[in-house]
CSV table of N, CA, C and O in Angstrom, one decimal:
chain,number,residue,atom,x,y,z
A,19,MET,N,-23.6,52.7,-7.8
A,19,MET,CA,-23.9,51.4,-8.3
A,19,MET,C,-24.7,51.5,-9.6
A,19,MET,O,-25.5,52.4,-9.7
A,20,TYR,N,-24.5,50.6,-10.5
A,20,TYR,CA,-25.2,50.6,-11.7
A,20,TYR,C,-25.6,49.1,-12.1
A,20,TYR,O,-25.1,48.2,-11.5
A,21,ALA,N,-26.5,49.0,-13.0
A,21,ALA,CA,-26.9,47.7,-13.5
A,21,ALA,C,-27.1,47.7,-15.0
A,21,ALA,O,-27.4,48.8,-15.5
A,22,ILE,N,-27.0,46.6,-15.6
A,22,ILE,CA,-27.3,46.4,-17.0
A,22,ILE,C,-28.6,45.5,-17.1
A,22,ILE,O,-28.6,44.4,-16.6
A,23,ILE,N,-29.7,46.1,-17.6
A,23,ILE,CA,-30.9,45.4,-17.7
A,23,ILE,C,-31.2,45.1,-19.2
A,23,ILE,O,-30.8,45.8,-20.1
A,24,ALA,N,-32.1,44.1,-19.4
A,24,ALA,CA,-32.5,43.7,-20.7
A,24,ALA,C,-34.0,43.8,-20.8
A,24,ALA,O,-34.7,43.2,-19.9
A,25,THR,N,-34.6,44.6,-21.7
A,25,THR,CA,-36.0,44.7,-21.9
A,25,THR,C,-36.3,45.1,-23.3
A,25,THR,O,-35.5,45.9,-23.9
A,26,GLY,N,-37.3,44.5,-23.9
A,26,GLY,CA,-37.6,44.9,-25.3
A,26,GLY,C,-36.6,44.5,-26.3
A,26,GLY,O,-36.5,45.2,-27.3
A,27,GLY,N,-35.8,43.5,-26.0
A,27,GLY,CA,-34.7,43.1,-27.0
A,27,GLY,C,-33.5,44.0,-27.0
A,27,GLY,O,-32.6,43.8,-27.8
A,28,LYS,N,-33.4,44.9,-26.0
A,28,LYS,CA,-32.3,45.8,-25.9
A,28,LYS,C,-31.7,45.8,-24.5
A,28,LYS,O,-32.3,45.3,-23.6
A,29,GLN,N,-30.5,46.3,-24.4
A,29,GLN,CA,-29.8,46.3,-23.1
A,29,GLN,C,-29.6,47.8,-22.7
A,29,GLN,O,-29.2,48.6,-23.6
A,30,TYR,N,-29.8,48.1,-21.4
A,30,TYR,CA,-29.6,49.5,-20.9
A,30,TYR,C,-28.7,49.5,-19.7
A,30,TYR,O,-28.9,48.6,-18.8
A,31,ARG,N,-27.8,50.4,-19.6
A,31,ARG,CA,-27.0,50.6,-18.4
A,31,ARG,C,-27.8,51.7,-17.5
A,31,ARG,O,-27.9,52.8,-18.0
A,32,VAL,N,-28.2,51.4,-16.3
A,32,VAL,CA,-29.0,52.3,-15.5
A,32,VAL,C,-28.3,52.4,-14.1
A,32,VAL,O,-27.7,51.5,-13.6
A,33,SER,N,-28.6,53.6,-13.6
A,33,SER,CA,-28.2,53.9,-12.2
A,33,SER,C,-29.5,54.4,-11.5
A,33,SER,O,-30.4,54.8,-12.2
A,34,GLU,N,-29.4,54.6,-10.2
A,34,GLU,CA,-30.5,55.1,-9.4
A,34,GLU,C,-30.7,56.6,-9.8
A,34,GLU,O,-29.8,57.3,-9.9
A,35,GLY,N,-32.0,57.0,-10.1
A,35,GLY,CA,-32.3,58.3,-10.5
A,35,GLY,C,-32.3,58.6,-12.0
A,35,GLY,O,-32.7,59.6,-12.4
A,36,ASP,N,-31.9,57.6,-12.8
A,36,ASP,CA,-31.9,57.8,-14.3
A,36,ASP,C,-33.3,57.7,-14.8
A,36,ASP,O,-34.2,57.0,-14.3
A,37,VAL,N,-33.5,58.5,-15.9
A,37,VAL,CA,-34.8,58.4,-16.6
A,37,VAL,C,-34.5,57.9,-18.0
A,37,VAL,O,-33.7,58.5,-18.7
A,38,ILE,N,-35.0,56.8,-18.3
A,38,ILE,CA,-34.7,56.2,-19.6
A,38,ILE,C,-36.0,55.9,-20.4
A,38,ILE,O,-37.1,55.8,-19.8
A,39,ARG,N,-35.9,55.7,-21.7
A,39,ARG,CA,-37.0,55.4,-22.6
A,39,ARG,C,-36.7,53.9,-23.1
A,39,ARG,O,-35.7,53.7,-23.7
A,40,VAL,N,-37.7,53.1,-22.8
A,40,VAL,CA,-37.6,51.7,-23.2
A,40,VAL,C,-38.8,51.4,-24.1
A,40,VAL,O,-39.7,52.2,-24.3
A,41,GLU,N,-38.7,50.2,-24.8
A,41,GLU,CA,-39.8,49.8,-25.6
A,41,GLU,C,-41.1,49.8,-24.8
A,41,GLU,O,-41.1,49.6,-23.6
A,42,LYS,N,-42.2,50.0,-25.5
A,42,LYS,CA,-43.5,50.2,-24.8
A,42,LYS,C,-43.8,49.0,-23.8
A,42,LYS,O,-43.8,47.9,-24.2
A,43,LEU,N,-44.1,49.4,-22.6
A,43,LEU,CA,-44.5,48.5,-21.5
A,43,LEU,C,-46.0,48.5,-21.3
A,43,LEU,O,-46.6,49.6,-21.5
A,44,ASN,N,-46.6,47.4,-20.8
A,44,ASN,CA,-48.0,47.4,-20.5
A,44,ASN,C,-48.2,47.8,-19.1
A,44,ASN,O,-48.4,47.0,-18.2
A,45,ALA,N,-48.0,49.1,-18.8
A,45,ALA,CA,-48.1,49.7,-17.4
A,45,ALA,C,-48.7,51.1,-17.4
A,45,ALA,O,-48.5,51.8,-18.4
A,46,GLU,N,-49.4,51.4,-16.4
A,46,GLU,CA,-50.0,52.7,-16.3
A,46,GLU,C,-49.0,53.7,-15.8
A,46,GLU,O,-48.0,53.4,-15.1
A,47,ALA,N,-49.2,55.0,-16.2
A,47,ALA,CA,-48.4,56.1,-15.7
A,47,ALA,C,-48.5,56.3,-14.2
A,47,ALA,O,-49.6,56.2,-13.7
A,48,GLY,N,-47.4,56.4,-13.5
A,48,GLY,CA,-47.4,56.5,-12.1
A,48,GLY,C,-47.3,55.2,-11.3
A,48,GLY,O,-47.1,55.2,-10.1
A,49,SER,N,-47.4,54.1,-12.0
A,49,SER,CA,-47.3,52.8,-11.3
A,49,SER,C,-45.8,52.4,-11.2
A,49,SER,O,-45.0,53.0,-11.9
A,50,SER,N,-45.6,51.4,-10.4
A,50,SER,CA,-44.2,50.9,-10.3
A,50,SER,C,-44.0,49.7,-11.2
A,50,SER,O,-45.0,49.0,-11.5
A,51,TYR,N,-42.8,49.5,-11.7
A,51,TYR,CA,-42.5,48.4,-12.6
A,51,TYR,C,-41.2,47.8,-12.1
A,51,TYR,O,-40.3,48.5,-11.6
A,52,LYS,N,-41.1,46.4,-12.2
A,52,LYS,CA,-39.9,45.7,-11.7
A,52,LYS,C,-39.3,45.0,-12.9
A,52,LYS,O,-39.9,44.2,-13.6
A,53,PHE,N,-38.0,45.3,-13.2
A,53,PHE,CA,-37.2,44.6,-14.2
A,53,PHE,C,-36.5,43.5,-13.6
A,53,PHE,O,-35.8,43.6,-12.6
A,54,ASP,N,-36.7,42.3,-14.1
A,54,ASP,CA,-36.2,41.0,-13.5
A,54,ASP,C,-34.9,40.5,-14.3
A,54,ASP,O,-34.1,39.8,-13.7
A,55,GLN,N,-34.8,40.9,-15.5
A,55,GLN,CA,-33.6,40.4,-16.3
A,55,GLN,C,-32.4,41.4,-16.1
A,55,GLN,O,-32.3,42.3,-16.8
A,56,ILE,N,-31.6,41.1,-15.1
A,56,ILE,CA,-30.5,41.9,-14.7
A,56,ILE,C,-29.2,41.1,-15.2
A,56,ILE,O,-29.0,40.0,-14.7
A,57,LEU,N,-28.5,41.6,-16.2
A,57,LEU,CA,-27.4,40.9,-16.7
A,57,LEU,C,-26.1,41.1,-15.9
A,57,LEU,O,-25.3,40.3,-15.9
A,58,MET,N,-26.0,42.3,-15.3
A,58,MET,CA,-24.8,42.6,-14.6
A,58,MET,C,-25.1,43.7,-13.5
A,58,MET,O,-25.9,44.6,-13.8
A,59,VAL,N,-24.5,43.6,-12.4
A,59,VAL,CA,-24.5,44.7,-11.4
A,59,VAL,C,-23.1,45.1,-11.1
A,59,VAL,O,-22.3,44.3,-10.8
A,60,GLY,N,-22.8,46.4,-11.2
A,60,GLY,CA,-21.5,46.9,-11.0
A,60,GLY,C,-21.5,47.9,-9.9
A,60,GLY,O,-22.5,48.4,-9.4
A,61,GLY,N,-20.3,48.2,-9.4
A,61,GLY,CA,-20.1,49.2,-8.3
A,61,GLY,C,-18.9,48.8,-7.5
A,61,GLY,O,-17.8,48.5,-8.1
A,62,GLU,N,-19.0,48.7,-6.2
A,62,GLU,CA,-17.9,48.3,-5.4
A,62,GLU,C,-17.6,46.8,-5.7
A,62,GLU,O,-16.4,46.4,-5.7
A,63,GLU,N,-18.6,46.0,-5.8
A,63,GLU,CA,-18.4,44.6,-6.1
A,63,GLU,C,-19.2,44.2,-7.4
A,63,GLU,O,-20.4,44.5,-7.4
A,64,THR,N,-18.6,43.7,-8.4
A,64,THR,CA,-19.2,43.5,-9.7
A,64,THR,C,-19.8,42.0,-9.7
A,64,THR,O,-19.1,41.1,-9.3
A,65,LYS,N,-21.0,41.9,-10.1
A,65,LYS,CA,-21.6,40.6,-10.2
A,65,LYS,C,-22.1,40.4,-11.7
A,65,LYS,O,-22.9,41.2,-12.2
A,66,ILE,N,-21.6,39.4,-12.3
A,66,ILE,CA,-22.0,39.1,-13.7
A,66,ILE,C,-22.9,37.9,-13.7
A,66,ILE,O,-22.5,36.8,-13.2
A,67,GLY,N,-24.0,38.0,-14.4
A,67,GLY,CA,-24.9,36.9,-14.5
A,67,GLY,C,-24.6,35.8,-15.5
A,67,GLY,O,-23.9,36.1,-16.5
A,68,THR,N,-25.2,34.6,-15.4
A,68,THR,CA,-25.0,33.6,-16.4
A,68,THR,C,-26.4,33.0,-16.7
A,68,THR,O,-26.7,31.9,-16.2
A,69,PRO,N,-27.2,33.5,-17.5
A,69,PRO,CA,-27.2,34.8,-18.1
A,69,PRO,C,-27.7,36.0,-17.3
A,69,PRO,O,-27.4,37.1,-17.6
A,70,VAL,N,-28.4,35.7,-16.2
A,70,VAL,CA,-28.9,36.8,-15.4
A,70,VAL,C,-28.4,36.6,-13.9
A,70,VAL,O,-28.1,35.5,-13.5
A,71,VAL,N,-28.4,37.7,-13.2
A,71,VAL,CA,-27.9,37.7,-11.8
A,71,VAL,C,-29.1,37.2,-11.0
A,71,VAL,O,-30.2,37.8,-11.0
A,72,GLU,N,-28.9,36.1,-10.2
A,72,GLU,CA,-30.0,35.6,-9.4
A,72,GLU,C,-30.4,36.5,-8.3
A,72,GLU,O,-29.5,37.0,-7.6
A,73,GLY,N,-31.7,36.7,-8.1
A,73,GLY,CA,-32.2,37.5,-7.0
A,73,GLY,C,-32.0,39.0,-7.1
A,73,GLY,O,-32.5,39.8,-6.3
A,74,ALA,N,-31.5,39.5,-8.2
A,74,ALA,CA,-31.3,40.9,-8.5
A,74,ALA,C,-32.6,41.4,-9.3
A,74,ALA,O,-33.1,40.7,-10.1
A,75,SER,N,-32.9,42.7,-9.0
A,75,SER,CA,-34.0,43.3,-9.7
A,75,SER,C,-33.8,44.8,-9.7
A,75,SER,O,-33.0,45.3,-8.9
A,76,VAL,N,-34.5,45.5,-10.6
A,76,VAL,CA,-34.5,47.0,-10.6
A,76,VAL,C,-35.9,47.5,-10.5
A,76,VAL,O,-36.7,47.0,-11.3
A,77,GLU,N,-36.2,48.3,-9.6
A,77,GLU,CA,-37.5,48.9,-9.4
A,77,GLU,C,-37.5,50.3,-10.0
A,77,GLU,O,-36.6,51.1,-9.8
A,78,ALA,N,-38.6,50.5,-10.8
A,78,ALA,CA,-38.7,51.8,-11.5
A,78,ALA,C,-40.2,52.3,-11.4
A,78,ALA,O,-41.1,51.5,-11.1
A,79,THR,N,-40.3,53.6,-11.6
A,79,THR,CA,-41.6,54.2,-11.7
A,79,THR,C,-41.9,54.6,-13.1
A,79,THR,O,-41.1,55.2,-13.8
A,80,VAL,N,-43.1,54.3,-13.6
A,80,VAL,CA,-43.5,54.6,-15.0
A,80,VAL,C,-43.9,56.1,-15.0
A,80,VAL,O,-44.8,56.5,-14.3
A,81,MET,N,-43.2,56.9,-15.9
A,81,MET,CA,-43.5,58.3,-16.0
A,81,MET,C,-44.6,58.5,-17.1
A,81,MET,O,-45.4,59.4,-16.9
A,82,GLY,N,-44.6,57.7,-18.1
A,82,GLY,CA,-45.7,57.9,-19.2
A,82,GLY,C,-45.2,57.2,-20.5
A,82,GLY,O,-44.1,56.7,-20.6
A,83,ASP,N,-46.1,57.3,-21.4
A,83,ASP,CA,-45.9,56.7,-22.8
A,83,ASP,C,-45.7,57.9,-23.8
A,83,ASP,O,-46.1,59.0,-23.5
A,84,GLY,N,-45.1,57.5,-24.9
A,84,GLY,CA,-45.0,58.5,-26.0
A,84,GLY,C,-44.6,57.9,-27.3
A,84,GLY,O,-44.5,56.7,-27.4
A,85,LYS,N,-44.3,58.7,-28.3
A,85,LYS,CA,-43.9,58.3,-29.6
A,85,LYS,C,-42.6,59.0,-29.9
A,85,LYS,O,-42.5,60.2,-29.7
A,86,ALA,N,-41.7,58.3,-30.5
A,86,ALA,CA,-40.4,58.9,-31.0
A,86,ALA,C,-40.6,59.8,-32.2
A,86,ALA,O,-41.7,59.8,-32.8
A,87,LYS,N,-39.6,60.5,-32.7
A,87,LYS,CA,-39.7,61.2,-33.9
A,87,LYS,C,-39.9,60.3,-35.1
A,87,LYS,O,-39.5,59.2,-35.1
A,88,LYS,N,-40.6,60.9,-36.1
A,88,LYS,CA,-40.9,60.1,-37.2
A,88,LYS,C,-39.7,59.8,-38.1
A,88,LYS,O,-38.8,60.6,-38.3
A,89,VAL,N,-39.6,58.5,-38.5
A,89,VAL,CA,-38.5,58.1,-39.4
A,89,VAL,C,-39.1,57.8,-40.7
A,89,VAL,O,-40.1,57.1,-40.8
A,90,ILE,N,-38.6,58.4,-41.8
A,90,ILE,CA,-39.1,58.3,-43.1
A,90,ILE,C,-38.4,57.1,-43.8
A,90,ILE,O,-37.1,57.0,-43.8
A,91,VAL,N,-39.2,56.2,-44.3
A,91,VAL,CA,-38.6,55.0,-45.1
A,91,VAL,C,-39.0,55.3,-46.5
A,91,VAL,O,-40.2,55.4,-46.9
A,92,TYR,N,-38.0,55.4,-47.4
A,92,TYR,CA,-38.3,55.7,-48.8
A,92,TYR,C,-37.6,54.6,-49.7
A,92,TYR,O,-36.4,54.4,-49.6
A,93,LYS,N,-38.5,53.9,-50.4
A,93,LYS,CA,-38.0,52.9,-51.3
A,93,LYS,C,-38.0,53.4,-52.8
A,93,LYS,O,-39.0,54.0,-53.2
A,94,TYR,N,-37.0,53.1,-53.6
A,94,TYR,CA,-36.9,53.7,-54.9
A,94,TYR,C,-36.1,52.7,-55.8
A,94,TYR,O,-35.1,52.2,-55.4
A,95,LYS,N,-36.7,52.5,-57.0
A,95,LYS,CA,-35.9,51.7,-58.0
A,95,LYS,C,-35.9,52.5,-59.2
A,95,LYS,O,-36.9,53.0,-59.8
A,96,PRO,N,-34.7,52.7,-59.7
A,96,PRO,CA,-34.5,53.6,-60.9
A,96,PRO,C,-35.1,52.9,-62.2
A,96,PRO,O,-35.1,51.7,-62.3
A,97,LYS,N,-35.5,53.8,-63.1
A,97,LYS,CA,-35.9,53.4,-64.5
A,97,LYS,C,-37.2,52.6,-64.5
A,97,LYS,O,-37.6,52.3,-65.6
A,98,THR,N,-37.9,52.3,-63.4
A,98,THR,CA,-39.1,51.6,-63.4
A,98,THR,C,-40.3,52.4,-62.9
A,98,THR,O,-41.4,51.9,-63.1
A,99,GLY,N,-40.0,53.6,-62.4
A,99,GLY,CA,-41.1,54.4,-61.9
A,99,GLY,C,-41.6,53.9,-60.5
A,99,GLY,O,-42.7,54.4,-60.1
A,100,TYR,N,-40.9,53.1,-59.8
A,100,TYR,CA,-41.3,52.6,-58.5
A,100,TYR,C,-40.7,53.4,-57.4
A,100,TYR,O,-39.5,53.6,-57.4
A,101,HIS,N,-41.5,54.0,-56.6
A,101,HIS,CA,-41.1,54.6,-55.4
A,101,HIS,C,-42.2,54.5,-54.4
A,101,HIS,O,-43.4,54.6,-54.7
A,102,LYS,N,-41.8,54.4,-53.1
A,102,LYS,CA,-42.8,54.2,-52.0
A,102,LYS,C,-42.3,55.0,-50.8
A,102,LYS,O,-41.1,54.7,-50.4
A,103,LYS,N,-43.1,55.8,-50.2
A,103,LYS,CA,-42.7,56.6,-49.0
A,103,LYS,C,-43.6,56.1,-47.9
A,103,LYS,O,-44.8,56.0,-48.0
A,104,ASN,N,-42.9,55.9,-46.8
A,104,ASN,CA,-43.6,55.4,-45.6
A,104,ASN,C,-43.0,56.0,-44.3
A,104,ASN,O,-41.8,56.3,-44.3
A,105,GLY,N,-43.7,56.2,-43.3
A,105,GLY,CA,-43.2,56.8,-42.1
A,105,GLY,C,-43.5,55.9,-40.9
A,105,GLY,O,-44.5,55.1,-40.9
A,106,HIS,N,-42.7,56.0,-39.9
A,106,HIS,CA,-42.9,55.2,-38.7
A,106,HIS,C,-42.5,55.9,-37.4
A,106,HIS,O,-41.5,56.6,-37.4
A,107,ARG,N,-43.4,55.9,-36.4
A,107,ARG,CA,-43.1,56.4,-35.1
A,107,ARG,C,-43.1,55.3,-34.1
A,107,ARG,O,-44.2,54.8,-33.8
A,108,GLN,N,-41.9,55.0,-33.5
A,108,GLN,CA,-41.8,54.0,-32.5
A,108,GLN,C,-42.4,54.4,-31.1
A,108,GLN,O,-42.1,55.5,-30.7
A,109,GLN,N,-43.2,53.6,-30.5
A,109,GLN,CA,-43.8,53.9,-29.2
A,109,GLN,C,-42.8,53.5,-28.1
A,109,GLN,O,-42.1,52.5,-28.2
A,110,TYR,N,-42.8,54.3,-27.1
A,110,TYR,CA,-41.9,54.0,-25.9
A,110,TYR,C,-42.6,54.3,-24.6
A,110,TYR,O,-43.6,55.0,-24.6
A,111,THR,N,-42.0,53.8,-23.5
A,111,THR,CA,-42.4,54.1,-22.2
A,111,THR,C,-41.2,54.8,-21.5
A,111,THR,O,-40.1,54.2,-21.5
A,112,GLU,N,-41.5,55.9,-20.8
A,112,GLU,CA,-40.4,56.5,-20.1
A,112,GLU,C,-40.5,56.1,-18.6
A,112,GLU,O,-41.6,56.2,-18.0
A,113,VAL,N,-39.4,55.6,-18.0
A,113,VAL,CA,-39.4,55.1,-16.7
A,113,VAL,C,-38.2,55.8,-15.9
A,113,VAL,O,-37.2,56.2,-16.5
A,114,LYS,N,-38.4,56.0,-14.6
A,114,LYS,CA,-37.4,56.5,-13.7
A,114,LYS,C,-37.0,55.4,-12.8
A,114,LYS,O,-37.8,54.8,-12.1
A,115,ILE,N,-35.6,55.2,-12.7
A,115,ILE,CA,-35.1,54.1,-11.9
A,115,ILE,C,-35.1,54.5,-10.5
A,115,ILE,O,-34.5,55.6,-10.1
A,116,ASP,N,-35.7,53.8,-9.6
A,116,ASP,CA,-35.8,54.1,-8.2
A,116,ASP,C,-34.7,53.4,-7.4
A,116,ASP,O,-34.0,54.0,-6.6
A,117,LYS,N,-34.6,52.1,-7.6
A,117,LYS,CA,-33.7,51.3,-6.7
A,117,LYS,C,-33.2,50.1,-7.4
A,117,LYS,O,-33.9,49.4,-8.2
A,118,ILE,N,-31.9,49.7,-7.1
A,118,ILE,CA,-31.3,48.5,-7.6
A,118,ILE,C,-31.2,47.6,-6.4
A,118,ILE,O,-30.6,47.9,-5.4
A,119,VAL,N,-31.9,46.4,-6.5
A,119,VAL,CA,-31.9,45.4,-5.4
A,119,VAL,C,-31.1,44.2,-5.8
A,119,VAL,O,-31.2,43.7,-6.8
A,120,LEU,N,-30.2,43.9,-4.8
A,120,LEU,CA,-29.3,42.7,-5.0
A,120,LEU,C,-29.9,41.5,-4.3
A,120,LEU,O,-30.5,41.5,-3.4
């Protein structure tokens, strides 16, 4: 069984036992988290939400927080001497999917 969840403006396809990185959540490491925006549940019987599946949720355990690899943003305009270098590291929360509830 799998589910498609929406969190942090993105959609993720998850199954039980998966470990995924989502946009930073306001949760402590080791605590449980419940995703309520379930767009679709698939498996033996597929349920598609309009826009979400009523009564469905995904329970997960928060593994911890972290930062992704640095992305370099470099702006440059020729012949004017303008250049600007900037870096960004996106914060994420790593969660382990425990159970998909219908």
